Amino acid sequence: MPTRLWHWTNALAVIVLLMSGLMISNAHPHLYWGLFGANFDQLWFNPPRFPGWTTIPSTYNLALARTWHLFFAWIFAFGLLAHMVIGLANRHIQRDLTFRRADLSPAHLWQDVKDHARLRFPTGAAALSYNVIQKMTYVAVIFLLLPTMIVSGLSLSPGFNAVMHWPLDLVGGRATMRSLHFIAAGLIAAFIAVHVVLVVLAGPYNEIRSMLTGWFRVPPGPVEPAVARERWAPRIIGQYFARVERTAQEDAA
């Protein structure tokens, strides 16, 4: 239950943060490395101007965008802290995100990469635990990417700088921290996009229901017809790779 609650609270917070962040980016759509970053400094990236339907608010209003951004940033930050503390207390992190020695063997890693590339989703008991790529992704997002977002965002606040200035000194200045904040936001947006696509391909009804109610129907192997109908895209892609393998074997023979 705590994980599901954090998942949906965090999803709302991140969406609002990304959309309000795009409005803030529109106010000064240039990224620099170094101490300050101003109109006459050498920029390394010039983000596009984002349309109103992707921003909060939809019309140009930097002050209101900052209000939305800062309010949901606290929900985001304290939600992540609560998730980490509860996850350690109920052993969700130790049980589900800890790597076993077998997970990190080259053969196991390569097989997992091939299964993901062919959209071969686990069935039976394997569907009840994270595979090694999922573990790597969630560990990177929860313990690296999201904290980077929080620390870099706080470091852009003058009030936080008065209390703790060393994060800015560590990376080389406010302009660099703003660039890191933008990069982290882009990676989180990419993670969300891939996450949603995989949920749809794995069977959206079963996956979304499990994150709402905790009831997950374990796909047995071979996959039963109801689950197979939900997973039509992985089946088609898998058939394509199977044909490619058979063709390569016939050519070699």
PDB file of C-alpha atoms in Angstrom:
ATOM      1  CA  MET A   1       0.000   0.000   0.000  1.00  0.00           C
ATOM      2  CA  PRO A   2       2.699   2.642   0.833  1.00  0.00           C
ATOM      3  CA  THR A   3       4.451   1.955  -2.487  1.00  0.00           C
ATOM      4  CA  ARG A   4       1.223   2.329  -4.468  1.00  0.00           C
ATOM      5  CA  LEU A   5       0.323   5.543  -2.626  1.00  0.00           C
ATOM      6  CA  TRP A   6       3.779   6.991  -3.278  1.00  0.00           C
ATOM      7  CA  HIS A   7       3.639   5.918  -6.926  1.00  0.00           C
ATOM      8  CA  TRP A   8       0.486   7.923  -7.711  1.00  0.00           C
ATOM      9  CA  THR A   9       1.351  10.902  -5.482  1.00  0.00           C
ATOM     10  CA  ASN A  10       4.779  11.052  -7.073  1.00  0.00           C
ATOM     11  CA  ALA A  11       3.298  10.713 -10.572  1.00  0.00           C
ATOM     12  CA  LEU A  12       1.070  13.758  -9.993  1.00  0.00           C
ATOM     13  CA  ALA A  13       3.898  15.773  -8.438  1.00  0.00           C
ATOM     14  CA  VAL A  14       6.368  14.964 -11.216  1.00  0.00           C
ATOM     15  CA  ILE A  15       3.881  15.846 -13.979  1.00  0.00           C
ATOM     16  CA  VAL A  16       3.142  19.238 -12.376  1.00  0.00           C
ATOM     17  CA  LEU A  17       6.864  19.826 -11.782  1.00  0.00           C
ATOM     18  CA  LEU A  18       7.740  19.035 -15.389  1.00  0.00           C
ATOM     19  CA  MET A  19       4.972  21.212 -16.834  1.00  0.00           C
ATOM     20  CA  SER A  20       5.652  24.172 -14.540  1.00  0.00           C
ATOM     21  CA  GLY A  21       9.366  23.692 -15.183  1.00  0.00           C
ATOM     22  CA  LEU A  22       8.763  24.095 -18.917  1.00  0.00           C
ATOM     23  CA  MET A  23       7.153  27.468 -18.246  1.00  0.00           C
ATOM     24  CA  ILE A  24      10.171  28.472 -16.133  1.00  0.00           C
ATOM     25  CA  SER A  25      12.416  27.339 -18.989  1.00  0.00           C
ATOM     26  CA  ASN A  26      10.445  29.540 -21.399  1.00  0.00           C
ATOM     27  CA  ALA A  27      11.347  32.573 -19.288  1.00  0.00           C
ATOM     28  CA  HIS A  28      15.052  32.062 -20.069  1.00  0.00           C
ATOM     29  CA  PRO A  29      15.498  29.150 -22.518  1.00  0.00           C
ATOM     30  CA  HIS A  30      19.304  28.987 -22.402  1.00  0.00           C
ATOM     31  CA  LEU A  31      21.616  26.654 -20.508  1.00  0.00           C
ATOM     32  CA  TYR A  32      25.193  27.381 -19.481  1.00  0.00           C
ATOM     33  CA  TRP A  33      28.071  25.882 -17.513  1.00  0.00           C
ATOM     34  CA  GLY A  34      29.772  27.920 -14.832  1.00  0.00           C
ATOM     35  CA  LEU A  35      28.990  30.463 -12.154  1.00  0.00           C
ATOM     36  CA  PHE A  36      26.175  32.623 -13.425  1.00  0.00           C
ATOM     37  CA  GLY A  37      24.844  32.271 -16.988  1.00  0.00           C
ATOM     38  CA  ALA A  38      23.501  35.358 -18.684  1.00  0.00           C
ATOM     39  CA  ASN A  39      22.466  36.476 -22.136  1.00  0.00           C
ATOM     40  CA  PHE A  40      26.038  37.232 -23.266  1.00  0.00           C
ATOM     41  CA  ASP A  41      27.630  34.058 -21.841  1.00  0.00           C
ATOM     42  CA  GLN A  42      28.430  31.072 -24.050  1.00  0.00           C
ATOM     43  CA  LEU A  43      25.512  28.646 -23.864  1.00  0.00           C
ATOM     44  CA  TRP A  44      25.775  24.887 -24.459  1.00  0.00           C
ATOM     45  CA  PHE A  45      22.105  24.227 -25.205  1.00  0.00           C
ATOM     46  CA  ASN A  46      19.166  26.341 -26.310  1.00  0.00           C
ATOM     47  CA  PRO A  47      15.937  24.498 -25.408  1.00  0.00           C
ATOM     48  CA  PRO A  48      12.948  25.093 -27.660  1.00  0.00           C
ATOM     49  CA  ARG A  49      10.088  27.321 -26.588  1.00  0.00           C
ATOM     50  CA  PHE A  50       7.430  24.981 -25.243  1.00  0.00           C
ATOM     51  CA  PRO A  51       3.796  25.486 -26.315  1.00  0.00           C
ATOM     52  CA  GLY A  52       1.132  26.491 -23.812  1.00  0.00           C
ATOM     53  CA  TRP A  53      -0.557  23.087 -23.720  1.00  0.00           C
ATOM     54  CA  THR A  54       2.633  21.570 -22.226  1.00  0.00           C
ATOM     55  CA  THR A  55       3.128  24.183 -19.498  1.00  0.00           C
ATOM     56  CA  ILE A  56       1.579  25.222 -16.170  1.00  0.00           C
ATOM     57  CA  PRO A  57       0.155  27.826 -16.450  1.00  0.00           C
ATOM     58  CA  SER A  58      -0.702  27.668 -20.139  1.00  0.00           C
ATOM     59  CA  THR A  59      -0.068  31.400 -20.636  1.00  0.00           C
ATOM     60  CA  TYR A  60       3.202  33.101 -19.787  1.00  0.00           C
ATOM     61  CA  ASN A  61       3.358  33.713 -16.036  1.00  0.00           C
ATOM     62  CA  LEU A  62       6.727  33.063 -14.428  1.00  0.00           C
ATOM     63  CA  ALA A  63       5.612  33.935 -10.875  1.00  0.00           C
ATOM     64  CA  LEU A  64       2.667  31.513 -10.967  1.00  0.00           C
ATOM     65  CA  ALA A  65       4.821  28.787 -12.547  1.00  0.00           C
ATOM     66  CA  ARG A  66       7.321  29.126  -9.690  1.00  0.00           C
ATOM     67  CA  THR A  67       4.502  28.909  -7.141  1.00  0.00           C
ATOM     68  CA  TRP A  68       3.241  25.630  -8.665  1.00  0.00           C
ATOM     69  CA  HIS A  69       6.802  24.339  -8.979  1.00  0.00           C
ATOM     70  CA  LEU A  70       7.835  25.046  -5.397  1.00  0.00           C
ATOM     71  CA  PHE A  71       4.593  23.736  -3.860  1.00  0.00           C
ATOM     72  CA  PHE A  72       4.777  20.376  -5.633  1.00  0.00           C
ATOM     73  CA  ALA A  73       8.544  20.200  -5.115  1.00  0.00           C
ATOM     74  CA  TRP A  74       7.926  19.814  -1.378  1.00  0.00           C
ATOM     75  CA  ILE A  75       5.340  17.081  -1.996  1.00  0.00           C
ATOM     76  CA  PHE A  76       7.862  15.393  -4.277  1.00  0.00           C
ATOM     77  CA  ALA A  77      10.764  15.693  -1.807  1.00  0.00           C
ATOM     78  CA  PHE A  78       8.943  14.570   1.336  1.00  0.00           C
ATOM     79  CA  GLY A  79       7.170  11.825  -0.601  1.00  0.00           C
ATOM     80  CA  LEU A  80      10.519  10.413  -1.718  1.00  0.00           C
ATOM     81  CA  LEU A  81      11.881  10.625   1.835  1.00  0.00           C
ATOM     82  CA  ALA A  82       8.826   8.805   3.220  1.00  0.00           C
ATOM     83  CA  HIS A  83       9.101   6.149   0.498  1.00  0.00           C
ATOM     84  CA  MET A  84      12.747   5.485   1.357  1.00  0.00           C
ATOM     85  CA  VAL A  85      12.119   5.298   5.112  1.00  0.00           C
ATOM     86  CA  ILE A  86       9.045   3.055   4.787  1.00  0.00           C
ATOM     87  CA  GLY A  87      10.739   0.966   2.104  1.00  0.00           C
ATOM     88  CA  LEU A  88      13.622   0.253   4.463  1.00  0.00           C
ATOM     89  CA  ALA A  89      11.308  -0.374   7.416  1.00  0.00           C
ATOM     90  CA  ASN A  90       9.060  -2.888   5.632  1.00  0.00           C
ATOM     91  CA  ARG A  91      12.094  -4.322   3.762  1.00  0.00           C
ATOM     92  CA  HIS A  92      10.632  -3.566   0.327  1.00  0.00           C
ATOM     93  CA  ILE A  93      13.971  -2.103  -0.769  1.00  0.00           C
ATOM     94  CA  GLN A  94      16.054  -4.972   0.646  1.00  0.00           C
ATOM     95  CA  ARG A  95      13.651  -7.612  -0.688  1.00  0.00           C
ATOM     96  CA  ASP A  96      12.850  -6.259  -4.157  1.00  0.00           C
ATOM     97  CA  LEU A  97      15.726  -3.976  -5.158  1.00  0.00           C
ATOM     98  CA  THR A  98      18.782  -5.796  -3.795  1.00  0.00           C
ATOM     99  CA  PHE A  99      20.974  -7.449  -6.424  1.00  0.00           C
ATOM    100  CA  ARG A 100      21.763 -11.126  -6.069  1.00  0.00           C
ATOM    101  CA  ARG A 101      25.048 -12.520  -7.343  1.00  0.00           C
ATOM    102  CA  ALA A 102      23.241 -14.404 -10.114  1.00  0.00           C
ATOM    103  CA  ASP A 103      21.615 -11.147 -11.292  1.00  0.00           C
ATOM    104  CA  LEU A 104      24.970  -9.639 -12.182  1.00  0.00           C
ATOM    105  CA  SER A 105      26.439 -12.561 -14.128  1.00  0.00           C
ATOM    106  CA  PRO A 106      27.194 -11.577 -17.754  1.00  0.00           C
ATOM    107  CA  ALA A 107      25.004 -14.380 -19.141  1.00  0.00           C
ATOM    108  CA  HIS A 108      22.042 -13.332 -17.009  1.00  0.00           C
ATOM    109  CA  LEU A 109      22.466  -9.662 -17.909  1.00  0.00           C
ATOM    110  CA  TRP A 110      22.697 -10.418 -21.631  1.00  0.00           C
ATOM    111  CA  GLN A 111      19.626 -12.652 -21.510  1.00  0.00           C
ATOM    112  CA  ASP A 112      17.668  -9.923 -19.746  1.00  0.00           C
ATOM    113  CA  VAL A 113      18.733  -7.377 -22.374  1.00  0.00           C
ATOM    114  CA  LYS A 114      17.573  -9.716 -25.164  1.00  0.00           C
ATOM    115  CA  ASP A 115      14.263 -10.381 -23.420  1.00  0.00           C
ATOM    116  CA  HIS A 116      13.628  -6.648 -23.070  1.00  0.00           C
ATOM    117  CA  ALA A 117      14.587  -5.968 -26.689  1.00  0.00           C
ATOM    118  CA  ARG A 118      12.116  -8.615 -27.847  1.00  0.00           C
ATOM    119  CA  LEU A 119       9.484  -7.499 -25.308  1.00  0.00           C
ATOM    120  CA  ARG A 120       9.387 -10.935 -23.684  1.00  0.00           C
ATOM    121  CA  PHE A 121       7.715 -10.198 -20.375  1.00  0.00           C
ATOM    122  CA  PRO A 122       8.132 -12.688 -17.496  1.00  0.00           C
ATOM    123  CA  THR A 123       5.409 -15.171 -16.634  1.00  0.00           C
ATOM    124  CA  GLY A 124       4.666 -17.326 -13.597  1.00  0.00           C
ATOM    125  CA  ALA A 125       6.678 -16.727 -10.431  1.00  0.00           C
ATOM    126  CA  ALA A 126       9.193 -14.560 -12.323  1.00  0.00           C
ATOM    127  CA  ALA A 127       6.453 -11.977 -12.925  1.00  0.00           C
ATOM    128  CA  LEU A 128       6.215 -11.349  -9.163  1.00  0.00           C
ATOM    129  CA  SER A 129       9.757  -9.977  -8.825  1.00  0.00           C
ATOM    130  CA  TYR A 130      11.846  -7.337 -10.563  1.00  0.00           C
ATOM    131  CA  ASN A 131      14.312  -8.467 -13.202  1.00  0.00           C
ATOM    132  CA  VAL A 132      17.835  -7.099 -13.165  1.00  0.00           C
ATOM    133  CA  ILE A 133      17.167  -4.254 -15.637  1.00  0.00           C
ATOM    134  CA  GLN A 134      14.166  -3.142 -13.608  1.00  0.00           C
ATOM    135  CA  LYS A 135      16.271  -3.214 -10.438  1.00  0.00           C
ATOM    136  CA  MET A 136      19.036  -1.174 -12.070  1.00  0.00           C
ATOM    137  CA  THR A 137      16.540   1.342 -13.414  1.00  0.00           C
ATOM    138  CA  TYR A 138      14.596   1.782 -10.169  1.00  0.00           C
ATOM    139  CA  VAL A 139      17.753   2.028  -8.064  1.00  0.00           C
ATOM    140  CA  ALA A 140      19.189   4.656 -10.435  1.00  0.00           C
ATOM    141  CA  VAL A 141      15.955   6.659 -10.489  1.00  0.00           C
ATOM    142  CA  ILE A 142      15.079   6.454  -6.780  1.00  0.00           C
ATOM    143  CA  PHE A 143      18.559   6.810  -5.272  1.00  0.00           C
ATOM    144  CA  LEU A 144      20.362   8.927  -7.888  1.00  0.00           C
ATOM    145  CA  LEU A 145      18.127  10.762 -10.338  1.00  0.00           C
ATOM    146  CA  LEU A 146      15.337  11.899  -7.995  1.00  0.00           C
ATOM    147  CA  PRO A 147      17.748  13.070  -5.235  1.00  0.00           C
ATOM    148  CA  THR A 148      19.724  14.940  -7.905  1.00  0.00           C
ATOM    149  CA  MET A 149      16.520  16.717  -8.917  1.00  0.00           C
ATOM    150  CA  ILE A 150      15.806  17.695  -5.309  1.00  0.00           C
ATOM    151  CA  VAL A 151      19.337  18.873  -4.428  1.00  0.00           C
ATOM    152  CA  SER A 152      19.787  20.784  -7.683  1.00  0.00           C
ATOM    153  CA  GLY A 153      16.360  22.399  -7.337  1.00  0.00           C
ATOM    154  CA  LEU A 154      17.007  23.463  -3.744  1.00  0.00           C
ATOM    155  CA  SER A 155      20.411  24.811  -4.737  1.00  0.00           C
ATOM    156  CA  LEU A 156      18.755  27.188  -7.192  1.00  0.00           C
ATOM    157  CA  SER A 157      16.845  28.775  -4.286  1.00  0.00           C
ATOM    158  CA  PRO A 158      18.579  31.841  -2.777  1.00  0.00           C
ATOM    159  CA  GLY A 159      17.058  30.987   0.606  1.00  0.00           C
ATOM    160  CA  PHE A 160      18.645  27.529   0.558  1.00  0.00           C
ATOM    161  CA  ASN A 161      21.989  29.022  -0.543  1.00  0.00           C
ATOM    162  CA  ALA A 162      22.068  31.105   2.628  1.00  0.00           C
ATOM    163  CA  VAL A 163      21.913  27.903   4.684  1.00  0.00           C
ATOM    164  CA  MET A 164      23.947  25.549   2.494  1.00  0.00           C
ATOM    165  CA  HIS A 165      26.107  26.916  -0.291  1.00  0.00           C
ATOM    166  CA  TRP A 166      28.484  23.986  -0.808  1.00  0.00           C
ATOM    167  CA  PRO A 167      26.385  22.150  -3.486  1.00  0.00           C
ATOM    168  CA  LEU A 168      26.839  25.125  -5.830  1.00  0.00           C
ATOM    169  CA  ASP A 169      30.545  25.281  -5.045  1.00  0.00           C
ATOM    170  CA  LEU A 170      30.838  21.533  -5.650  1.00  0.00           C
ATOM    171  CA  VAL A 171      29.523  21.704  -9.242  1.00  0.00           C
ATOM    172  CA  GLY A 172      31.030  25.066 -10.145  1.00  0.00           C
ATOM    173  CA  GLY A 173      28.191  27.559  -9.920  1.00  0.00           C
ATOM    174  CA  ARG A 174      24.497  28.315 -10.366  1.00  0.00           C
ATOM    175  CA  ALA A 175      24.528  27.978 -14.150  1.00  0.00           C
ATOM    176  CA  THR A 176      25.951  24.465 -13.933  1.00  0.00           C
ATOM    177  CA  MET A 177      23.403  23.473 -11.277  1.00  0.00           C
ATOM    178  CA  ARG A 178      20.570  24.763 -13.470  1.00  0.00           C
ATOM    179  CA  SER A 179      21.886  22.684 -16.377  1.00  0.00           C
ATOM    180  CA  LEU A 180      22.083  19.584 -14.165  1.00  0.00           C
ATOM    181  CA  HIS A 181      18.513  20.236 -13.002  1.00  0.00           C
ATOM    182  CA  PHE A 182      17.332  20.439 -16.626  1.00  0.00           C
ATOM    183  CA  ILE A 183      19.219  17.255 -17.603  1.00  0.00           C
ATOM    184  CA  ALA A 184      17.776  15.340 -14.648  1.00  0.00           C
ATOM    185  CA  ALA A 185      14.279  16.527 -15.562  1.00  0.00           C
ATOM    186  CA  GLY A 186      14.790  15.330 -19.133  1.00  0.00           C
ATOM    187  CA  LEU A 187      15.944  11.902 -17.952  1.00  0.00           C
ATOM    188  CA  ILE A 188      12.935  11.602 -15.650  1.00  0.00           C
ATOM    189  CA  ALA A 189      10.620  12.524 -18.540  1.00  0.00           C
ATOM    190  CA  ALA A 190      12.306   9.849 -20.690  1.00  0.00           C
ATOM    191  CA  PHE A 191      11.904   7.286 -17.891  1.00  0.00           C
ATOM    192  CA  ILE A 192       8.193   8.101 -17.583  1.00  0.00           C
ATOM    193  CA  ALA A 193       7.700   7.736 -21.353  1.00  0.00           C
ATOM    194  CA  VAL A 194       9.424   4.325 -21.455  1.00  0.00           C
ATOM    195  CA  HIS A 195       7.595   3.237 -18.285  1.00  0.00           C
ATOM    196  CA  VAL A 196       4.184   4.068 -19.783  1.00  0.00           C
ATOM    197  CA  VAL A 197       5.000   2.328 -23.080  1.00  0.00           C
ATOM    198  CA  LEU A 198       6.090  -0.851 -21.277  1.00  0.00           C
ATOM    199  CA  VAL A 199       2.954  -0.832 -19.110  1.00  0.00           C
ATOM    200  CA  VAL A 200       0.809  -0.631 -22.243  1.00  0.00           C
ATOM    201  CA  LEU A 201       2.738  -3.411 -23.970  1.00  0.00           C
ATOM    202  CA  ALA A 202       2.750  -5.672 -20.893  1.00  0.00           C
ATOM    203  CA  GLY A 203      -1.042  -5.490 -20.556  1.00  0.00           C
ATOM    204  CA  PRO A 204      -2.346  -2.162 -19.254  1.00  0.00           C
ATOM    205  CA  TYR A 205      -5.462  -3.514 -17.512  1.00  0.00           C
ATOM    206  CA  ASN A 206      -3.563  -5.978 -15.333  1.00  0.00           C
ATOM    207  CA  GLU A 207      -0.653  -3.601 -14.666  1.00  0.00           C
ATOM    208  CA  ILE A 208      -2.715  -0.515 -13.792  1.00  0.00           C
ATOM    209  CA  ARG A 209      -5.164  -2.540 -11.707  1.00  0.00           C
ATOM    210  CA  SER A 210      -2.264  -3.918  -9.672  1.00  0.00           C
ATOM    211  CA  MET A 211      -0.963  -0.404  -8.962  1.00  0.00           C
ATOM    212  CA  LEU A 212      -4.445   0.756  -7.919  1.00  0.00           C
ATOM    213  CA  THR A 213      -5.673  -2.216  -5.897  1.00  0.00           C
ATOM    214  CA  GLY A 214      -2.654  -4.478  -5.330  1.00  0.00           C
ATOM    215  CA  TRP A 215      -4.390  -7.307  -7.219  1.00  0.00           C
ATOM    216  CA  PHE A 216      -2.037  -8.661  -9.879  1.00  0.00           C
ATOM    217  CA  ARG A 217      -3.012 -11.606 -12.070  1.00  0.00           C
ATOM    218  CA  VAL A 218       0.126 -13.684 -12.534  1.00  0.00           C
ATOM    219  CA  PRO A 219       0.574 -14.540 -16.233  1.00  0.00           C
ATOM    220  CA  PRO A 220       1.192 -18.308 -16.333  1.00  0.00           C
ATOM    221  CA  GLY A 221       3.351 -19.869 -18.985  1.00  0.00           C
ATOM    222  CA  PRO A 222       2.164 -20.499 -21.599  1.00  0.00           C
ATOM    223  CA  VAL A 223       0.270 -17.237 -21.388  1.00  0.00           C
ATOM    224  CA  GLU A 224      -3.479 -17.681 -21.065  1.00  0.00           C
ATOM    225  CA  PRO A 225      -5.648 -16.224 -23.875  1.00  0.00           C
ATOM    226  CA  ALA A 226      -6.883 -13.201 -21.886  1.00  0.00           C
ATOM    227  CA  VAL A 227      -3.330 -12.093 -21.085  1.00  0.00           C
ATOM    228  CA  ALA A 228      -2.134 -12.956 -24.588  1.00  0.00           C
ATOM    229  CA  ARG A 229      -4.722 -10.614 -26.089  1.00  0.00           C
ATOM    230  CA  GLU A 230      -3.390  -7.779 -23.932  1.00  0.00           C
ATOM    231  CA  ARG A 231       0.161  -8.542 -25.030  1.00  0.00           C
ATOM    232  CA  TRP A 232      -0.386  -8.488 -28.788  1.00  0.00           C
ATOM    233  CA  ALA A 233       2.546  -6.142 -29.506  1.00  0.00           C
ATOM    234  CA  PRO A 234       5.230  -8.233 -27.724  1.00  0.00           C
ATOM    235  CA  ARG A 235       3.851 -11.360 -29.434  1.00  0.00           C
ATOM    236  CA  ILE A 236       4.172  -9.807 -32.906  1.00  0.00           C
ATOM    237  CA  ILE A 237       7.688  -8.512 -32.188  1.00  0.00           C
ATOM    238  CA  GLY A 238       8.699 -11.882 -30.749  1.00  0.00           C
ATOM    239  CA  GLN A 239       7.421 -13.651 -33.869  1.00  0.00           C
ATOM    240  CA  TYR A 240       9.468 -11.267 -36.012  1.00  0.00           C
ATOM    241  CA  PHE A 241      12.694 -12.019 -34.120  1.00  0.00           C
ATOM    242  CA  ALA A 242      11.939 -15.743 -34.260  1.00  0.00           C
ATOM    243  CA  ARG A 243      11.636 -15.559 -38.054  1.00  0.00           C
ATOM    244  CA  VAL A 244      14.910 -13.622 -38.244  1.00  0.00           C
ATOM    245  CA  GLU A 245      16.660 -16.305 -36.168  1.00  0.00           C
ATOM    246  CA  ARG A 246      15.266 -19.140 -38.293  1.00  0.00           C
ATOM    247  CA  THR A 247      16.338 -17.359 -41.480  1.00  0.00           C
ATOM    248  CA  ALA A 248      19.856 -16.842 -40.133  1.00  0.00           C
ATOM    249  CA  GLN A 249      20.083 -20.512 -39.111  1.00  0.00           C
ATOM    250  CA  GLU A 250      18.884 -21.675 -42.548  1.00  0.00           C
ATOM    251  CA  ASP A 251      21.406 -19.410 -44.294  1.00  0.00           C
ATOM    252  CA  ALA A 252      24.199 -20.735 -42.097  1.00  0.00           C
ATOM    253  CA  ALA A 253      23.197 -24.328 -42.899  1.00  0.00           C
TER     254      ALA A 253
END
